[in-house]
Coordinates of C-alpha atoms in Angstrom, one line a residue:
Chain A
M22 CA 21.0 9.3 9.4
S23 CA 19.2 12.5 10.3
T24 CA 18.2 13.3 13.7
N25 CA 17.2 16.9 12.9
G26 CA 13.6 16.4 12.0
T27 CA 10.6 17.3 14.3
N28 CA 7.4 15.4 14.8
G29 CA 5.2 18.1 16.1
V30 CA 6.6 18.5 19.6
T31 CA 8.3 21.7 18.9
G32 CA 5.2 23.2 17.3
N33 CA 7.0 24.8 14.5
A34 CA 5.0 25.1 11.3
P35 CA 6.7 23.9 8.2
E36 CA 8.3 26.7 6.2
S37 CA 6.6 25.7 3.0
N38 CA 3.1 25.6 4.6
T39 CA 1.3 28.7 3.5
A40 CA -2.3 27.5 3.8
R41 CA -4.0 25.6 6.6
P42 CA -5.4 22.2 5.6
A43 CA -9.2 22.1 5.5
H44 CA -9.7 19.4 8.2
R45 CA -9.7 19.4 12.0
F46 CA -6.6 17.4 12.6
D47 CA -3.1 18.5 13.4
P48 CA -2.2 20.8 10.4
D49 CA 1.5 20.1 10.7
F50 CA 1.4 16.3 11.1
T51 CA 1.9 15.3 7.4
E52 CA 4.6 17.9 6.8
N53 CA 6.4 16.8 9.8
V54 CA 6.4 13.1 8.7
I55 CA 7.7 14.2 5.3
K56 CA 10.4 16.5 6.9
A57 CA 11.7 13.6 9.0
M58 CA 13.5 12.5 5.8
G59 CA 17.2 13.2 6.3
H60 CA 19.7 15.1 4.1
N61 CA 21.1 12.1 2.3
V62 CA 17.8 11.0 0.5
T63 CA 18.1 11.0 -3.3
P64 CA 16.1 13.8 -4.9
R65 CA 13.9 11.2 -6.6
N66 CA 13.3 9.3 -3.5
R67 CA 12.4 12.5 -1.6
Q68 CA 9.9 13.3 -4.4
V69 CA 8.4 9.8 -4.4
F70 CA 8.2 9.2 -0.7
G71 CA 6.9 12.8 0.0
S72 CA 4.1 12.4 -2.6
L73 CA 3.3 8.9 -1.2
I74 CA 3.1 10.1 2.4
R75 CA 0.9 13.1 1.5
H76 CA -1.6 11.0 -0.5
L77 CA -1.6 8.3 2.1
H78 CA -2.5 10.8 4.8
D79 CA -4.9 12.8 2.7
F80 CA -6.7 9.5 1.9
T81 CA -6.8 8.6 5.6
R82 CA -8.2 11.9 6.7
E83 CA -10.7 12.1 3.7
V84 CA -12.3 8.9 4.7
E85 CA -11.6 9.2 8.5
L86 CA -10.2 5.6 8.3
T87 CA -11.1 3.8 11.5
I88 CA -8.7 1.8 13.6
D89 CA -10.5 -1.5 12.7
E90 CA -10.2 -0.7 9.0
W91 CA -6.5 0.2 9.4
M92 CA -5.9 -3.0 11.3
A93 CA -7.7 -5.0 8.5
A94 CA -5.5 -3.4 5.9
V95 CA -2.4 -4.2 7.9
H96 CA -3.5 -8.0 8.1
F97 CA -4.3 -7.7 4.3
V98 CA -0.9 -6.5 3.4
N99 CA 0.8 -9.2 5.4
S100 CA -1.5 -11.8 3.7
V101 CA -0.3 -10.7 0.2
G102 CA 3.3 -11.5 0.9
Q103 CA 2.4 -14.7 2.8
I104 CA 0.8 -16.4 -0.3
S105 CA 3.4 -15.3 -2.7
T106 CA 6.0 -17.7 -4.0
K107 CA 8.5 -17.8 -6.8
T108 CA 5.7 -18.5 -9.3
R109 CA 2.9 -16.5 -7.7
N110 CA 3.2 -12.8 -7.3
E111 CA 0.2 -11.6 -5.4
A112 CA 1.4 -7.9 -4.8
H113 CA 1.6 -7.7 -8.7
R114 CA -2.0 -9.0 -9.0
I115 CA -3.3 -6.6 -6.4
S116 CA -1.6 -3.6 -8.1
D117 CA -3.2 -4.9 -11.4
I118 CA -6.8 -5.0 -10.1
L119 CA -6.3 -1.4 -8.7
G120 CA -5.3 -0.4 -12.2
L121 CA -1.8 0.5 -11.2
E122 CA 0.2 -1.6 -13.7
S123 CA -1.9 -0.1 -16.5
L124 CA -1.3 3.3 -15.3
V125 CA 2.4 2.9 -14.9
D126 CA 2.6 1.3 -18.3
E127 CA 0.7 4.3 -19.8
I128 CA 3.1 6.8 -18.1
A129 CA 6.1 5.0 -19.5
H130 CA 4.9 4.5 -23.0
K131 CA 2.3 7.0 -24.0
I132 CA 3.0 8.6 -27.3
I133 CA 0.6 11.0 -29.1
S134 CA 1.5 11.1 -32.8
E135 CA 2.2 14.5 -34.5
G136 CA 0.9 12.9 -37.7
D137 CA -2.1 10.9 -38.9
I138 CA -1.1 7.5 -37.4
D139 CA -0.6 6.7 -33.8
P140 CA 1.7 4.0 -32.7
T141 CA 0.2 0.8 -31.5
S142 CA -0.9 1.3 -27.9
S143 CA 1.1 -0.5 -25.3
S144 CA -0.4 -2.8 -22.6
I145 CA 0.8 -4.5 -19.5
L146 CA 3.5 -7.2 -19.8
G147 CA 2.0 -9.5 -17.2
P148 CA 3.9 -12.2 -15.5
F149 CA 4.1 -14.8 -18.3
W150 CA 6.5 -13.5 -20.9
S151 CA 9.6 -15.7 -21.3
P152 CA 13.1 -14.6 -22.6
N153 CA 13.6 -18.1 -23.9
A154 CA 10.9 -18.4 -26.7
P155 CA 12.4 -19.8 -29.9
F156 CA 12.6 -18.2 -33.3
R157 CA 10.2 -20.0 -35.7
E158 CA 10.0 -19.7 -39.5
L159 CA 7.4 -17.4 -41.0
G160 CA 4.4 -19.4 -41.8
G161 CA 5.1 -21.8 -38.9
S162 CA 3.0 -22.5 -35.9
I163 CA 3.3 -21.8 -32.1
I164 CA 0.9 -24.7 -31.5
Q165 CA 3.8 -27.0 -30.6
D166 CA 1.7 -29.6 -28.7
G167 CA -1.2 -29.9 -31.1
V168 CA -4.6 -28.2 -31.0
P169 CA -6.0 -28.6 -27.4
P170 CA -9.7 -29.6 -26.9
G171 CA -11.9 -26.5 -27.7
G172 CA -9.0 -24.8 -29.5
Q173 CA -9.5 -22.9 -32.8
V174 CA -6.6 -22.3 -35.1
A175 CA -6.1 -18.8 -36.7
L176 CA -3.7 -17.7 -39.4
M177 CA -2.4 -14.4 -37.9
H178 CA -0.7 -12.0 -40.2
G179 CA 0.1 -8.4 -40.8
V180 CA 2.6 -5.7 -41.6
I181 CA 4.9 -3.9 -39.1
R182 CA 5.2 -0.2 -40.1
D183 CA 6.9 3.0 -39.1
M184 CA 4.1 5.2 -37.8
T185 CA 5.9 8.4 -39.1
T186 CA 6.2 7.2 -42.7
N187 CA 3.8 4.2 -42.9
Q188 CA 6.8 2.4 -44.4
P189 CA 7.3 -1.3 -43.5
I190 CA 10.0 -2.2 -41.1
P191 CA 12.0 -5.3 -42.5
N192 CA 13.4 -7.6 -39.9
A193 CA 11.2 -6.4 -37.0
V194 CA 10.8 -9.2 -34.4
F195 CA 7.3 -10.2 -33.6
D196 CA 7.2 -12.2 -30.2
I197 CA 4.0 -13.8 -29.3
W198 CA 2.8 -15.8 -26.3
Q199 CA -0.7 -17.0 -25.2
A200 CA -2.5 -19.2 -22.8
S201 CA -3.9 -22.6 -24.0
A202 CA -7.6 -23.3 -24.3
N203 CA -7.6 -24.2 -20.6
G204 CA -6.5 -20.6 -19.7
K205 CA -3.0 -21.7 -18.7
Y206 CA 0.5 -20.8 -20.0
D207 CA 3.1 -23.5 -20.5
F208 CA 4.9 -23.1 -17.2
Q209 CA 1.6 -23.1 -15.3
D210 CA 0.6 -26.4 -17.0
P211 CA 3.4 -28.9 -17.2
E212 CA 1.1 -31.8 -17.4
N213 CA -0.4 -30.7 -20.7
Q214 CA 2.2 -28.4 -22.2
S215 CA 5.8 -28.6 -23.2
D216 CA 8.2 -25.7 -22.7
N217 CA 7.5 -22.9 -25.2
N218 CA 4.2 -24.3 -26.4
L219 CA 2.2 -21.3 -27.6
R220 CA 5.3 -19.1 -27.7
G221 CA 7.5 -18.0 -30.6
K222 CA 9.4 -15.2 -32.2
F223 CA 9.1 -14.4 -36.0
R224 CA 11.3 -12.1 -38.0
A225 CA 9.4 -10.0 -40.5
N226 CA 10.4 -10.3 -44.2
E227 CA 11.7 -7.4 -46.4
K228 CA 8.2 -6.1 -46.7
G229 CA 7.7 -6.0 -43.0
E230 CA 5.3 -9.0 -43.2
Y231 CA 4.8 -11.6 -40.6
W232 CA 2.4 -14.7 -40.7
F233 CA 2.0 -17.7 -38.5
Y234 CA -0.6 -20.0 -36.9
C235 CA -1.8 -19.6 -33.3
L236 CA -5.0 -20.2 -31.3
H237 CA -8.0 -18.1 -30.9
P238 CA -7.4 -16.9 -27.2
T239 CA -9.5 -17.9 -24.2
A240 CA -10.8 -15.8 -21.3
Y241 CA -9.6 -16.8 -17.9
S242 CA -10.0 -15.9 -14.2
L243 CA -7.4 -14.6 -11.8
P244 CA -6.8 -17.1 -8.9
T245 CA -9.8 -17.2 -6.6
D246 CA -7.9 -18.4 -3.4
G247 CA -6.1 -15.4 -2.2
P248 CA -6.1 -11.7 -1.2
S249 CA -6.7 -10.3 -4.7
F250 CA -9.9 -12.2 -5.1
K251 CA -10.9 -11.1 -1.5
L252 CA -10.3 -7.5 -2.6
L253 CA -12.3 -8.0 -5.8
N254 CA -15.2 -9.4 -3.7
L255 CA -15.1 -6.3 -1.3
M256 CA -15.4 -4.2 -4.5
D257 CA -18.1 -6.5 -6.0
R258 CA -16.0 -7.1 -9.1
H259 CA -15.5 -10.3 -11.1
P260 CA -12.0 -11.9 -11.5
M261 CA -12.1 -12.4 -15.3
R262 CA -9.6 -11.2 -18.0
P263 CA -10.9 -11.1 -21.6
A264 CA -9.3 -13.6 -24.0
H265 CA -6.0 -12.1 -25.2
I266 CA -2.8 -12.7 -27.1
H267 CA 0.5 -11.1 -25.7
I268 CA 2.9 -9.6 -28.2
M269 CA 6.2 -7.8 -28.1
V270 CA 7.4 -6.1 -31.3
T271 CA 11.0 -4.9 -31.5
H272 CA 13.6 -3.5 -33.9
P273 CA 16.9 -1.9 -33.0
E274 CA 15.9 1.4 -34.7
F275 CA 12.3 1.6 -33.1
Q276 CA 10.8 1.9 -29.8
G277 CA 9.6 -1.6 -28.9
C278 CA 5.8 -2.2 -28.3
T279 CA 4.7 -4.7 -25.6
T280 CA 0.9 -5.2 -25.7
Q281 CA -2.1 -7.4 -25.6
L282 CA -4.7 -8.0 -28.4
Y283 CA -8.4 -8.9 -27.7
P284 CA -11.1 -10.6 -29.8
K285 CA -13.9 -8.0 -30.4
D286 CA -16.7 -10.2 -29.2
D287 CA -15.1 -11.2 -25.9
P288 CA -17.8 -10.8 -23.1
W289 CA -15.2 -9.4 -20.6
L290 CA -13.8 -6.7 -22.9
A291 CA -15.5 -3.8 -21.2
T292 CA -14.8 -5.0 -17.7
D293 CA -11.3 -6.5 -17.9
T294 CA -10.3 -6.9 -14.2
V295 CA -6.8 -5.4 -14.7
F296 CA -7.9 -2.5 -17.1
A297 CA -5.6 -3.4 -20.0
V298 CA -7.9 -3.0 -23.0
K299 CA -7.5 -0.1 -25.4
P300 CA -9.6 0.5 -28.6
D301 CA -6.8 -0.1 -31.1
L302 CA -6.0 -3.4 -29.5
I303 CA -9.2 -5.1 -30.5
L304 CA -9.1 -8.0 -33.0
D305 CA -11.5 -9.1 -35.7
F306 CA -11.2 -12.8 -36.2
K307 CA -12.9 -13.8 -39.6
P308 CA -13.9 -17.2 -40.9
K309 CA -11.3 -18.8 -43.2
T310 CA -12.2 -21.5 -45.7
D311 CA -9.2 -21.7 -47.9
D312 CA -6.6 -23.2 -45.6
P313 CA -6.8 -26.8 -44.1
K314 CA -4.7 -25.7 -41.2
A315 CA -6.9 -22.9 -39.9
T316 CA -10.6 -21.9 -39.5
L317 CA -10.0 -18.3 -38.6
D318 CA -8.1 -15.5 -40.3
L319 CA -6.6 -12.6 -38.2
E320 CA -5.0 -9.5 -39.7
Y321 CA -3.2 -7.1 -37.3
N322 CA -0.9 -4.4 -38.3
V323 CA 1.6 -2.9 -35.9
Y324 CA 2.8 0.7 -35.9
L325 CA 6.1 1.5 -34.1
A326 CA 7.7 4.9 -33.3
P327 CA 11.3 5.5 -34.2
K328 CA 13.8 5.6 -31.3
G329 CA 13.8 9.2 -30.0
Y330 CA 10.4 10.1 -31.3
K331 CA 8.5 12.0 -28.6
G332 CA 5.3 12.9 -30.3
K333 CA 3.1 15.8 -29.1
Q334 CA 4.1 17.1 -25.7
L335 CA 0.9 17.7 -23.8
P336 CA 1.1 19.4 -20.4
Chain B
M29 CA -20.9 -9.5 -9.2
S30 CA -21.2 -6.6 -11.6
T31 CA -20.3 -6.8 -15.2
N32 CA -21.7 -3.5 -16.2
G33 CA -18.6 -1.3 -15.7
T34 CA -16.5 0.1 -18.5
N35 CA -12.8 0.4 -18.6
G36 CA -12.4 3.2 -21.2
V37 CA -13.2 0.9 -24.2
T38 CA -16.5 2.6 -24.8
G39 CA -15.1 6.1 -24.4
N40 CA -18.0 7.4 -22.3
A41 CA -17.0 10.1 -19.9
P42 CA -18.1 9.4 -16.3
E43 CA -21.2 11.3 -15.5
S44 CA -19.6 13.0 -12.5
N45 CA -16.6 14.3 -14.3
T46 CA -17.2 18.0 -14.9
A47 CA -13.5 19.0 -15.2
R48 CA -10.7 17.4 -17.2
P49 CA -7.7 16.4 -15.0
A50 CA -4.5 18.6 -15.4
H51 CA -2.4 15.8 -16.9
R52 CA -1.6 14.3 -20.3
F53 CA -2.9 10.8 -19.5
D54 CA -6.3 9.1 -20.2
P55 CA -8.7 11.5 -18.4
D56 CA -11.2 8.7 -17.8
F57 CA -8.9 6.0 -16.5
T58 CA -9.3 6.6 -12.7
E59 CA -13.1 7.2 -12.9
N60 CA -13.4 3.9 -14.9
V61 CA -11.4 1.9 -12.3
I62 CA -13.6 3.2 -9.6
K63 CA -16.8 2.7 -11.5
A64 CA -15.9 -1.0 -12.0
M65 CA -17.1 -1.5 -8.5
G66 CA -20.5 -3.4 -8.6
H67 CA -23.9 -2.6 -7.2
N68 CA -23.4 -4.7 -4.1
V69 CA -20.5 -2.8 -2.5
T70 CA -21.3 -1.4 0.9
P71 CA -21.5 2.5 0.9
R72 CA -18.5 2.6 3.3
N73 CA -16.4 0.3 1.1
R74 CA -17.3 2.3 -2.0
Q75 CA -16.1 5.4 -0.3
V76 CA -12.9 4.0 1.1
F77 CA -11.8 2.1 -2.1
G78 CA -12.9 5.0 -4.3
S79 CA -10.7 7.3 -2.4
L80 CA -7.9 4.9 -2.1
I81 CA -7.8 4.3 -5.9
R82 CA -8.1 8.1 -6.6
H83 CA -5.2 8.8 -4.3
L84 CA -3.1 5.9 -5.6
H85 CA -3.5 7.0 -9.2
D86 CA -3.0 10.7 -8.4
F87 CA 0.3 9.8 -6.6
T88 CA 1.4 7.7 -9.6
R89 CA 0.7 10.3 -12.2
E90 CA 2.1 13.1 -9.9
V91 CA 5.5 11.5 -9.7
E92 CA 5.3 9.7 -13.0
L93 CA 6.1 6.4 -11.3
T94 CA 8.5 4.3 -13.5
I95 CA 8.0 0.7 -14.3
D96 CA 11.2 -0.1 -12.3
E97 CA 10.0 1.8 -9.2
W98 CA 6.5 0.0 -9.5
M99 CA 8.1 -3.4 -9.7
A100 CA 10.5 -2.5 -6.7
A101 CA 7.3 -1.6 -4.8
V102 CA 5.6 -4.9 -5.7
H103 CA 8.6 -6.8 -4.4
F104 CA 8.7 -4.7 -1.3
V105 CA 5.0 -5.4 -0.5
N106 CA 5.6 -9.1 -0.9
S107 CA 8.7 -9.0 1.4
V108 CA 6.6 -7.3 4.1
G109 CA 4.3 -10.3 4.5
Q110 CA 7.1 -12.9 4.0
I111 CA 9.0 -11.7 7.1
S112 CA 5.9 -11.4 9.2
T113 CA 5.0 -14.1 11.8
K114 CA 2.7 -14.5 14.7
T115 CA 4.9 -12.3 16.9
R116 CA 6.2 -9.9 14.2
N117 CA 3.8 -7.7 12.3
E118 CA 5.9 -5.9 9.7
A119 CA 3.0 -4.3 7.9
H120 CA 2.0 -2.7 11.2
R121 CA 5.5 -1.4 11.5
I122 CA 5.7 -0.1 7.9
S123 CA 2.3 1.9 8.7
D124 CA 3.9 3.3 11.9
I125 CA 6.9 4.7 10.2
L126 CA 4.8 6.4 7.5
G127 CA 2.8 8.0 10.3
L128 CA -0.4 6.1 9.6
E129 CA -1.2 4.5 13.0
S130 CA -0.7 7.9 14.7
L131 CA -2.9 9.5 12.2
V132 CA -5.6 6.8 12.5
D133 CA -5.4 7.2 16.3
E134 CA -5.8 11.0 16.1
I135 CA -8.8 10.6 13.9
A136 CA -10.4 8.1 16.2
H137 CA -9.8 9.9 19.5
K138 CA -9.3 13.6 19.0
I139 CA -11.4 15.7 21.4
I140 CA -11.0 19.4 21.6
S141 CA -12.3 20.6 24.9
E142 CA -15.1 23.2 25.3
G143 CA -13.6 24.2 28.5
D144 CA -10.2 24.9 29.9
I145 CA -8.9 21.4 30.3
D146 CA -8.2 19.1 27.3
P147 CA -8.4 15.4 27.9
T148 CA -5.1 13.5 28.0
S149 CA -3.9 13.0 24.3
S150 CA -4.2 9.4 23.1
S151 CA -1.3 7.8 21.3
I152 CA -0.7 4.5 19.4
L153 CA -1.5 1.2 21.3
G154 CA 1.5 -0.6 19.7
P155 CA 1.8 -4.4 19.5
F156 CA 2.8 -5.1 23.2
W157 CA -0.4 -4.5 25.2
S158 CA -1.7 -7.7 27.0
P159 CA -5.2 -8.3 28.1
N160 CA -3.8 -10.6 30.9
A161 CA -1.9 -8.0 33.1
P162 CA -2.8 -8.7 36.7
F163 CA -4.4 -6.3 39.1
R164 CA -1.8 -5.1 41.8
E165 CA -2.3 -3.3 45.0
L166 CA -1.9 0.5 45.1
G167 CA 1.7 1.1 46.2
G168 CA 2.8 -2.1 44.7
S169 CA 5.4 -2.6 42.0
I170 CA 5.2 -3.9 38.4
I171 CA 9.0 -4.8 38.6
Q172 CA 8.2 -8.4 39.2
D173 CA 11.6 -9.8 38.4
G174 CA 13.8 -7.4 40.3
V175 CA 15.5 -4.3 39.1
P176 CA 17.4 -5.1 35.8
P177 CA 21.0 -3.9 35.2
G178 CA 21.0 -0.2 34.3
G179 CA 17.4 0.2 35.7
Q180 CA 16.2 3.1 37.7
V181 CA 13.1 2.8 39.9
A182 CA 10.5 5.5 40.0
L183 CA 7.5 6.1 42.2
M184 CA 4.8 7.0 39.7
H185 CA 1.7 8.7 41.1
G186 CA -1.1 11.0 40.2
V187 CA -4.8 11.7 40.0
I188 CA -7.3 10.7 37.3
R189 CA -9.8 13.5 36.8
D190 CA -12.9 14.3 34.8
M191 CA -11.8 17.0 32.3
T192 CA -15.2 18.6 32.3
T193 CA -15.3 19.1 36.1
N194 CA -11.7 18.6 37.3
Q195 CA -13.2 16.2 39.9
P196 CA -11.4 13.0 40.6
I197 CA -12.7 9.6 39.2
P198 CA -12.7 7.0 42.0
N199 CA -12.1 3.4 40.9
A200 CA -10.7 4.3 37.4
V201 CA -8.4 1.5 36.2
F202 CA -4.7 2.5 35.4
D203 CA -3.1 -0.2 33.2
I204 CA 0.6 0.2 32.5
W205 CA 3.1 -1.7 30.5
Q206 CA 6.8 -1.0 29.6
A207 CA 9.9 -2.5 28.2
S208 CA 12.7 -3.6 30.5
A209 CA 16.1 -1.8 30.6
N210 CA 17.2 -4.0 27.6
G211 CA 14.4 -2.5 25.4
K212 CA 12.3 -5.8 25.5
Y213 CA 8.8 -6.5 26.7
D214 CA 8.2 -9.7 28.7
F215 CA 7.1 -11.8 25.8
Q216 CA 10.0 -10.8 23.6
D217 CA 12.4 -11.7 26.3
P218 CA 11.4 -15.1 27.9
E219 CA 15.0 -15.8 29.0
N220 CA 15.2 -12.6 31.3
Q221 CA 11.5 -11.9 32.1
S222 CA 8.5 -13.8 33.6
D223 CA 5.1 -13.3 32.2
N224 CA 3.5 -10.0 33.2
N225 CA 6.9 -8.5 34.3
L226 CA 6.6 -4.7 34.0
R227 CA 2.9 -4.9 33.6
G228 CA 0.0 -4.2 35.9
K229 CA -3.4 -2.8 36.5
F230 CA -4.2 -0.4 39.4
R231 CA -7.6 0.7 40.7
A232 CA -7.6 4.3 41.8
N233 CA -8.8 5.0 45.3
E234 CA -11.8 7.2 46.3
K235 CA -9.8 10.4 45.6
G236 CA -8.9 9.2 42.1
E237 CA -5.3 8.7 43.2
Y238 CA -2.9 5.9 42.0
W239 CA 0.6 5.1 43.0
F240 CA 3.0 2.4 42.2
Y241 CA 6.7 1.6 41.5
C242 CA 8.0 1.2 37.8
L243 CA 11.2 1.7 35.8
H244 CA 12.5 4.8 34.1
P245 CA 11.9 3.7 30.5
T246 CA 14.5 3.0 28.0
A247 CA 14.8 4.0 24.3
Y248 CA 15.0 1.2 21.8
S249 CA 15.4 0.6 18.1
L250 CA 12.8 -1.0 15.7
P251 CA 14.1 -4.2 14.2
T252 CA 16.9 -3.5 11.6
D253 CA 16.7 -6.8 9.7
G254 CA 13.5 -6.3 7.6
P255 CA 11.6 -4.1 5.1
S256 CA 10.7 -1.4 7.6
F257 CA 14.5 -0.7 8.1
K258 CA 15.1 -0.8 4.4
L259 CA 12.3 1.9 4.0
L260 CA 13.9 4.0 6.8
N261 CA 17.2 3.8 5.0
L262 CA 15.8 4.9 1.7
M263 CA 14.3 7.9 3.7
D264 CA 17.6 8.6 5.5
R265 CA 15.8 8.1 8.9
H266 CA 16.9 6.4 12.1
P267 CA 14.9 3.5 13.7
M268 CA 14.7 4.7 17.3
R269 CA 11.7 5.3 19.5
P270 CA 12.1 7.5 22.5
A271 CA 11.9 5.8 25.9
H272 CA 8.2 5.5 26.8
I273 CA 5.7 4.0 29.2
H274 CA 2.4 2.7 27.9
I275 CA -0.8 3.4 29.8
M276 CA -4.5 2.6 29.2
V277 CA -6.8 4.5 31.7
T278 CA -10.5 3.3 31.8
H279 CA -13.7 3.7 33.8
P280 CA -17.2 2.6 32.7
E281 CA -18.6 6.2 32.7
F282 CA -15.7 7.7 30.8
Q283 CA -13.9 7.5 27.4
G284 CA -10.9 5.4 27.9
C285 CA -7.4 6.9 27.1
T286 CA -4.6 4.7 25.6
T287 CA -1.4 6.6 25.3
Q288 CA 2.3 6.7 25.8
L289 CA 4.4 8.9 28.1
Y290 CA 7.9 10.1 27.5
P291 CA 10.8 11.5 29.6
K292 CA 11.4 15.1 28.8
D293 CA 15.2 14.6 28.2
D294 CA 15.0 11.7 25.8
P295 CA 17.3 12.4 22.8
W296 CA 14.8 10.8 20.3
L297 CA 11.7 12.8 21.5
A298 CA 11.8 15.2 18.6
T299 CA 12.3 12.5 15.9
D300 CA 10.3 9.5 17.3
T301 CA 10.3 7.1 14.2
V302 CA 6.6 6.4 14.6
F303 CA 5.4 10.0 15.2
A304 CA 3.7 9.1 18.5
V305 CA 4.9 12.0 20.8
K306 CA 2.5 14.8 21.8
P307 CA 3.4 17.8 24.1
D308 CA 1.1 16.8 27.0
L309 CA 2.5 13.3 27.2
I310 CA 6.1 14.5 28.3
L311 CA 7.1 13.4 31.8
D312 CA 9.3 15.2 34.3
F313 CA 11.2 12.6 36.4
K314 CA 12.5 14.2 39.6
P315 CA 15.2 12.9 42.0
K316 CA 13.8 11.2 45.1
T317 CA 15.6 10.9 48.3
D318 CA 13.0 10.0 50.9
D319 CA 12.2 6.4 49.7
P320 CA 14.5 3.4 49.9
K321 CA 12.6 1.7 47.1
A322 CA 13.0 4.5 44.4
T323 CA 15.4 7.1 43.3
L324 CA 13.1 9.0 41.0
D325 CA 9.6 10.6 41.5
L326 CA 7.1 10.8 38.7
E327 CA 3.8 12.7 39.0
Y328 CA 1.3 12.3 36.1
N329 CA -2.2 13.4 36.1
V330 CA -4.8 12.0 33.7
Y331 CA -7.8 13.7 32.3
L332 CA -10.7 11.8 30.9
A333 CA -13.7 12.9 28.9
P334 CA -17.2 11.5 29.9
K335 CA -18.7 9.0 27.7
G336 CA -20.7 10.8 24.9
Y337 CA -18.6 14.0 25.3
K338 CA -17.9 15.3 21.8
G339 CA -16.0 18.5 22.5
K340 CA -15.8 21.4 20.0
Q341 CA -16.8 20.3 16.5
L342 CA -14.4 21.9 14.1
P343 CA -14.9 21.4 10.3

């Protein structure tokens, strides 16, 4: 480890510091904390921690954070880990309500088409995807345990296409998971749901088509007994997510798309508490009268980018 | 709670947004997360959370934080609370090694004198101050349990003065606490130390003078079994604090000073892992041959600002 840093005692200005900061505090403090990193830091860690320290200090000086506020934040951070368990990840939830997961997802997946069709927008994975969802037959149903009280059945169907050619992608895999009408996923709700209820994978046919039965999704609240709800209250925000269906569409020759789809009339659409709604992810459920198994019809077409496709490179 | 925010679905640009951000991501995303705060947020919380969200997002875009890095951070935050207990505050320690407590302390206490004498610099309180330290007689000793192996006794003395007049402050209270020669404070070390060992309060005489016996302090390491040490390793930094003595000097008519004092020859002085060293807090221990109770002499004079004294107001 390095012992060559300084922390302001020597009074040397950092070499890279050409302008004085516009505040009344020690102008070398932040540079000195960053320079305390030793020689053996990876270049990426040096970049990430340097930027993190600079923004943390700039935030602190900008609002002149008080000692009481800092101490409240210290207690808050400890409380986040203390309520977390194997099946509850409160730090994940805190980052979601601050928009962080949606932002990281955009950074990882944003592609702007060079042609007329953009690929389907990605959205956050969330904590409820399962690698164990079974393949089901086209035309089958993910409603394994029967229609729950209040549930409405939809025939969901569409075509999976290459966004550069508009041609179908045969054999693309359409993986879907959703909460039941009580707002709970199978492994949150073992009393009412069997494993893999409301989950399934479907392999598109030679025309890139998929179709199956699922539920109209239901809006639900984030947990209201922990630090994330406390933070929402401090910001005068509600804990609701709009109703949504999770999908993950993959094919070996294409960039996979993990996203969420939302009914267009959901009351929480404009204020999703995790900021995961995008315009092309909004669904139009229509009445269906020609099918005894479903009262709703839902068409949704997916556009994937080929592997290696970068799209327009904006600055 | 508010349900009037937007999260980008409506596509309205925020009213206050006059310039487009210099990046390729959704230019409205951060403003929309900030605008999700409802009408009933206190003005201070609106300021603090707005700035926090803006800096968190700017950091994330600046380094293009990856999904794997974000997920590692989520697990790290949970681990901080999970190792914390009533006597271990890991979030406090994480904030210290990022320089945050020292920065908050500077923001709260920085006074730049309008005259020739600056007040004694403040430094971080740390987690080991006790409200229960006993008053002891001037000339007494805080070494309640005898001199520990390796310990060296010093006669510490000085005058507490008004920095605006250079006049002594009779009856000022000088509260001192320090770790023993093994680097542990009394309540971390019940096998070797009784309550209030190496703690005490002294009331200055009519000339503002104080004097008592204490130990030459000992450098110590932060704990090496938790998230803060993991973070130090990622930054190629050591976990050492220089040897130090904690003091808190108070008087009803003056602004109290809580700070730490450091021997000038300590090897960790320039790289204190919590960035709490300032030039005027460095001590000069001198050999002492005229006192059978002490081998070292330590003079340290303290300067307090009167209550209400603001000093030079820099921008």
